[in-house]
Structure formats: C-alpha cells, structure tokens
XYZ file of C-alpha atoms in Angstrom:
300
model
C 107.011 71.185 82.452
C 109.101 71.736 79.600
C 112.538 70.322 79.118
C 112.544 70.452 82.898
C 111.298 73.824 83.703
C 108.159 74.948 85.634
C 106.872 76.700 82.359
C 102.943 77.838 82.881
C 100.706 79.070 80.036
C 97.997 81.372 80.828
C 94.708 82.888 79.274
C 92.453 85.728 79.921
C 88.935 85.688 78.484
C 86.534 88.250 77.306
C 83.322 88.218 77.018
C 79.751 90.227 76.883
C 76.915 88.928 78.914
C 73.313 88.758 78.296
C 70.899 87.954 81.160
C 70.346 84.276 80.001
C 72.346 81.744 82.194
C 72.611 79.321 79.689
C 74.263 81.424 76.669
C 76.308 82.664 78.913
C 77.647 79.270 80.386
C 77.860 78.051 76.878
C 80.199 81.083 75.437
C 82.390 81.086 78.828
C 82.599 77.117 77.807
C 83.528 77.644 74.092
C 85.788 80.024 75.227
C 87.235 77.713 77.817
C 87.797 75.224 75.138
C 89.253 77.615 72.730
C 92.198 78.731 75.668
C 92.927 74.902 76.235
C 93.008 74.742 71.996
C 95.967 77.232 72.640
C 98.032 75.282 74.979
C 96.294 77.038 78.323
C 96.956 75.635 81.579
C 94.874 77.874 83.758
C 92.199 79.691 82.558
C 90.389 82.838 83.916
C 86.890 83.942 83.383
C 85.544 87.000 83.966
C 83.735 88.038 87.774
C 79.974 87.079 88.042
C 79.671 85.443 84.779
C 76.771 84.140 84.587
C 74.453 87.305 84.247
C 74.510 90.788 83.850
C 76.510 92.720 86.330
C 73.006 93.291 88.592
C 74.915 95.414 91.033
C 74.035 98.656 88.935
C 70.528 98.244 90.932
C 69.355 98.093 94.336
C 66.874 95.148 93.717
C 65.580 92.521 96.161
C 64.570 90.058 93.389
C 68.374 89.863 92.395
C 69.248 87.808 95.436
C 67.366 85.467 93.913
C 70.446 84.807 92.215
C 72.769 83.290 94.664
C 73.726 80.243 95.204
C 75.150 77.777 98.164
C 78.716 77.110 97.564
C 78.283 73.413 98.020
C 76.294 71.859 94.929
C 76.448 74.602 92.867
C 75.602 73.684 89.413
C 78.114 76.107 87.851
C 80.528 75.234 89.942
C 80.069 71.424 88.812
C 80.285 72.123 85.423
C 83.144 73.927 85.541
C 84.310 70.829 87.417
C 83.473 68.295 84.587
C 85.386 70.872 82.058
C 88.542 71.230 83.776
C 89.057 67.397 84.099
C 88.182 66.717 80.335
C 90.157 69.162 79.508
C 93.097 69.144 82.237
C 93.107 72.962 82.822
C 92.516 74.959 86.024
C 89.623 77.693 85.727
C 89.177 80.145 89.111
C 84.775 80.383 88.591
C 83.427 83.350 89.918
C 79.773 83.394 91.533
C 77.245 84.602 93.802
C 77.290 82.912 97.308
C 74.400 82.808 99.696
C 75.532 81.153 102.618
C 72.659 81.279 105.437
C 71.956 84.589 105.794
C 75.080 86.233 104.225
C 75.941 86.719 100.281
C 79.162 87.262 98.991
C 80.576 87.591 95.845
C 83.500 84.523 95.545
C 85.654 82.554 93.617
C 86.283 79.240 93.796
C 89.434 77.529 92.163
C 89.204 74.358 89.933
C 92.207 72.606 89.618
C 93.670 70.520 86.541
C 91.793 66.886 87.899
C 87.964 68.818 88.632
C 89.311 68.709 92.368
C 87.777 72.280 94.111
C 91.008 73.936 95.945
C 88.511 76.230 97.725
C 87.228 79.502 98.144
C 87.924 83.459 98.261
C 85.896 85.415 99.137
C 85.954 89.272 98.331
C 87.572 91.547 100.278
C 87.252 94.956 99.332
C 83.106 95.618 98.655
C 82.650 98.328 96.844
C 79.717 101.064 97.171
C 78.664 104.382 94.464
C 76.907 104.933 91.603
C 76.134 101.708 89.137
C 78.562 99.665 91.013
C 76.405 99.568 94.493
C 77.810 96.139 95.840
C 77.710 96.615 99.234
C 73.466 96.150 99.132
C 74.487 92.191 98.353
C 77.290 91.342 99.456
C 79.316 91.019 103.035
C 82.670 91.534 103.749
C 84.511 88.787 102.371
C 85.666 86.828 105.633
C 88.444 84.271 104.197
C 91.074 86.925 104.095
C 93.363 86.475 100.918
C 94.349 83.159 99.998
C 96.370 81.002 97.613
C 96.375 78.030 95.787
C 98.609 74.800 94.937
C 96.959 73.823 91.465
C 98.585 71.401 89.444
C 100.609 74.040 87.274
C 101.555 77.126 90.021
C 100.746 78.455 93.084
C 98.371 81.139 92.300
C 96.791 83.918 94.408
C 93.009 85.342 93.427
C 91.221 87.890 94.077
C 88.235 89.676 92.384
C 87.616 93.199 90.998
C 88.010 96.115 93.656
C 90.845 94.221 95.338
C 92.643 94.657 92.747
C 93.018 98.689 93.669
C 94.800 97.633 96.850
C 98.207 96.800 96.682
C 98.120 94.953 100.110
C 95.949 91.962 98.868
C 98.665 91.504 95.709
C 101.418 91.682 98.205
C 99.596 89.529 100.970
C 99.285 86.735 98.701
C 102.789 87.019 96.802
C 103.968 86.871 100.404
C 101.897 83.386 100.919
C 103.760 82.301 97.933
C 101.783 82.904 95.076
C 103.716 82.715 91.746
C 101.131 84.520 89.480
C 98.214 86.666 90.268
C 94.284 86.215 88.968
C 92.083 89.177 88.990
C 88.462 88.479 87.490
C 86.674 91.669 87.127
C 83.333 94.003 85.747
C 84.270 97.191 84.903
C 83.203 99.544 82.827
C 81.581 103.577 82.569
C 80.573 105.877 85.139
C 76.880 106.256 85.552
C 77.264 109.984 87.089
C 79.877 110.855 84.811
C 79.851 109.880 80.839
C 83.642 111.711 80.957
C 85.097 109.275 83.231
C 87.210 106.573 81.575
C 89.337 104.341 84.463
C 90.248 102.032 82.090
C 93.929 103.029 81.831
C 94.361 103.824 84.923
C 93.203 100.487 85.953
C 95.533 98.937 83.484
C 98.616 100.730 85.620
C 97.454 99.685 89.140
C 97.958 96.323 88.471
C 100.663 96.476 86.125
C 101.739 97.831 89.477
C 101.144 94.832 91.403
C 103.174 92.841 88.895
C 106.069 94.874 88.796
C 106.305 95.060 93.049
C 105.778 91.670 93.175
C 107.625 90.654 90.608
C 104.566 87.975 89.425
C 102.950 87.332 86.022
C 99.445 88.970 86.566
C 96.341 88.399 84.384
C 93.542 90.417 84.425
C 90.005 89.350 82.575
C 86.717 91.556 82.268
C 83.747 91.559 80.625
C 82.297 93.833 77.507
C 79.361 95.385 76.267
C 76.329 97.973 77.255
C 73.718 96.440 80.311
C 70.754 98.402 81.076
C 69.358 97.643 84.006
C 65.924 99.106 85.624
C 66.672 100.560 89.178
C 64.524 102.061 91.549
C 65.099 105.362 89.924
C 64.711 104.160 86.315
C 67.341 102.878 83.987
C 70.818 102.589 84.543
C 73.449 101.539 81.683
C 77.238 100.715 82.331
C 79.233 100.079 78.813
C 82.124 97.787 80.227
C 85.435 98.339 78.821
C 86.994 95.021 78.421
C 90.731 96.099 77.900
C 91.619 92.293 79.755
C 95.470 91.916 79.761
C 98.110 89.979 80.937
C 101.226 91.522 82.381
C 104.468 90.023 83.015
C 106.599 90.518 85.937
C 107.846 93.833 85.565
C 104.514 94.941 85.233
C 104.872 94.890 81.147
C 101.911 94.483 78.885
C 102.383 90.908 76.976
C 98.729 90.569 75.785
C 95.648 92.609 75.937
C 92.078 92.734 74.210
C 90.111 95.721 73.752
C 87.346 97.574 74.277
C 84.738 95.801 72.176
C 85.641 91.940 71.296
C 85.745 88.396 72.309
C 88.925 87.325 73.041
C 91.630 84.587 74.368
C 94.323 85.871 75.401
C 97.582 83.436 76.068
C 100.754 84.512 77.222
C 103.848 81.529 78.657
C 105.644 82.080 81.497
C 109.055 80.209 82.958
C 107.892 80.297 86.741
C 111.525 79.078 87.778
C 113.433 82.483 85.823
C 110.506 84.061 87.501
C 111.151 82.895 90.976
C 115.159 83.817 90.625
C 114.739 87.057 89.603
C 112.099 87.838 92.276
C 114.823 86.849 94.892
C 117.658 88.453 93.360
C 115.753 91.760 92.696
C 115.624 92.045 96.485
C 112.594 93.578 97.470
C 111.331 90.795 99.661
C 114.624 90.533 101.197
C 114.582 94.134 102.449
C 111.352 94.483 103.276
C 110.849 95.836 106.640
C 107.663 94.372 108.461
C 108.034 95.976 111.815
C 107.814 99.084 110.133
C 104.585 98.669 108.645
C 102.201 98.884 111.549
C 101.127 102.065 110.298
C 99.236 99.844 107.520
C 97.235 98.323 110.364
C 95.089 101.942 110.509
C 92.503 103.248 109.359
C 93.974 107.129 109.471
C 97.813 106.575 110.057
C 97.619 107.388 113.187
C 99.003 105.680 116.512
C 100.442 102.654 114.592
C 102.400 101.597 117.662
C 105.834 101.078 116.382
C-alpha cells in the first residue's frame, strides 16, 4: 500500500543456467535478493531453474530429476527466502508424482506460506523442445492466487501462446499475469528467431485483459547429447514486463543478467479494466465454438 492504494512492484529475472544445482540456486537467490533490494514485492524466476533445459533430449536418466511436490528441497528454500525477505516468488520445478511428471509451479507467498500448485497446460512436442516425453498434461486447469500483494494468475512457457489460459485466469480474477519460460533457437532451423513474435503474443494478453504481465526467461547456449548426437538451443532472454495495454515498461536482452522492476497501481488498473468494457460485453454463450477441437458442431 501506498498512501492508500493497492500499488504492487514487480520483477522479472534473467538468468543462464549451468547443469550444477547448486550455482544455479545460489544466482536465482542473489538475484532474488537483488529484486527485493529494489523494492520487489513478487518476484519471478525463470521455468525449470534449476538445470539446463533437458527437454532438448529424449533421455531416461533425466527423470532422475524430478521431484515430489511435498518436501521438495527447492521448494523449501524458496520458502525460507520469501519470509526473510517478505516477497512472493512463483518456483518452477519438475514434479514426479507416482507415476506421472509434470512440469509446475508452485506459488510462495510474502510469509513462506505455499498457495499451491499449477500445473502446465499446454505440453509442447518438436525439435529441441520435446516435452511431451516427460511430462503429462497438466491436470489443475488454470488457477490463481491471493498472495499478500495481488491476485495473480501463472502459467508457464507454451501457455503463454494461448490466449484462453490469460483470459481464463483474468476471468478468475487475476490482477497481473506470471509467465516463467525457456525459450530460445530452433534446432532445425538456425533462421528462425520467435523472439519478437513472442514478445507480441503476450503483450497481447496484457492489452485484452487489460493486466500488468511479466514475462522471465532464461539465457545462454546448452548443448545437450541426444540420442542422435548433440543438440544446442541459444536461449534468447528478451524477459519483459508489459503494462496493461500491452506496452513494453521493462525488458532485458538477449545476452545478460538482469532485474527487471516495473510499479503498478492495481486499483487505476482495476477501473480502467471495467470501464474499458470488454468484460462487460463479452458474450459467453457465443463461445462454444472454443470448446472444439476443429470448429465444428459447437452447439450454440
């Protein structure tokens, strides 16, 4: 709160990854620290943070990776850090739960308290980014959640080419939107550069929504061996955050560390999102169609 209004502070980090658990926990720590330095209240790291992004590979060893939900040592760190420092960090990682893997975030709130879990949605499958060989179909559907400072929605990487999740969870009342992510080149094609577009999808989201929306993703070259040989994604960073009509307020690029911090007013937020209109006229018995596969037969 300041002089009596909801006003939020937000950071993006960026980071590159090696394939040592510790460094990497350490640097998304500093980093964490750094944010709060700059007045943060909620803090987002980057998707599957603690390694390299393994999905370039087909690789049974890598399951070796996950990790129950419940007593998971990152998880509890990440606890310890947001109650020292009284900031709420969204903490990506690889589930194993039973006999199904997913790739999940769960949401830390300003006391350590875990708000729960998402789970992702949208599982992507092609060349160097093969995730559907680890993880199931998230099953949580999208979610949001009351943290100290806003209601926030998350959701992680590929969902955030789908402008039903960002509307599903603005719907549910989220007042900003959290996408962690690992993106980077194209393995089959060195000409292929998605980073901008990428940038406008979500910018996108923010505008249609009309919600603060802050997007953080890793840097650097990883090589990983495949069962066809070596396979090298150089990830783009480019983390931003965009305000809510889908403007650019801060962004990183292609090569750096960074902490990015951008404030918000949620409550001039929240009254131009009502007086703009677009939830107000929104026409829900007309969307069936959106319940298909091939438009077809929507049963209006």
């Amino acid at each position: 709160m300041e002089d009596g209004k909801r006003v939020v502070t937000v950071s993006a980090l960026q980071f590159s990854c090696t394939d040592d658990l510790s460094t990497n926990l350490a640097t998304a720590e500093r980093l964490v620290r750094a944010a709060h330095e700059k007045g943060a209240n909620i803090i987002l790291i980057q998707e599957l943070f603690e390694g390299y992004y393994f999905c370039q590979a087909q690789r049974e060893d890598f399951f070796q990776q996950a990790k129950p939900y419940k007593g998971h040592p990152t998880i509890q760190r990440m606890q310890k850090l947001a109650k020292e420092l009284g900031v709420v960090i969204p903490v990506s990682f690889f589930e194993e739960a039973n006999n199904a893997h997913y790739n999940s975030v769960v949401v830390i709130d300003a006391d350590g308290a875990d708000l729960g879990l998402y789970r992702k949605s949208h599982i992507p499958d092609g060349p160097g980014y093969q995730e559907k060989f680890y993880f199931n179909p998230g099953d949580t559907g999208f979610k949001v959640f009351q943290t100290k400072f806003a209601k926030i929605g998350v959701a992680i990487c590929w969902d955030q080419w789908f402008p039903e999740a960002a509307r599903a969870m603005v719907l549910q009342g989220a007042e900003i939107l959290f996408y962690p992510t690992a993106i980077g080149s194209e393995p089959q094609d060195e000409g292929l550069d998605s980073r901008d577009h990428w940038k406008r999808v979500m910018q996108g989201h923010a505008g249609a929504n009309l919600v603060p929306l802050i997007a953080s993703n890793r840097i650097g070259k990883e090589i990983i061996q495949t069962e066809h040989g070596k396979s090298e994604i150089t990830f783009y960073g480019n983390s931003f955050i965009a305000g809510p009509t889908g403007e650019i307020v801060a962004t990183a690029d292609d090569k750096n560390e960074a902490v990015l911090i951008a404030k918000f007013d949620l409550d001039q937020i929240k009254s131009k999102r009502h007086s703009w209109g677009v939830f107000r006229d929104r026409r829900p018995d007309l969307y069936k169609v959106l319940l298909t596969s091939d438009g077809s037969n929507p049963s209006l």
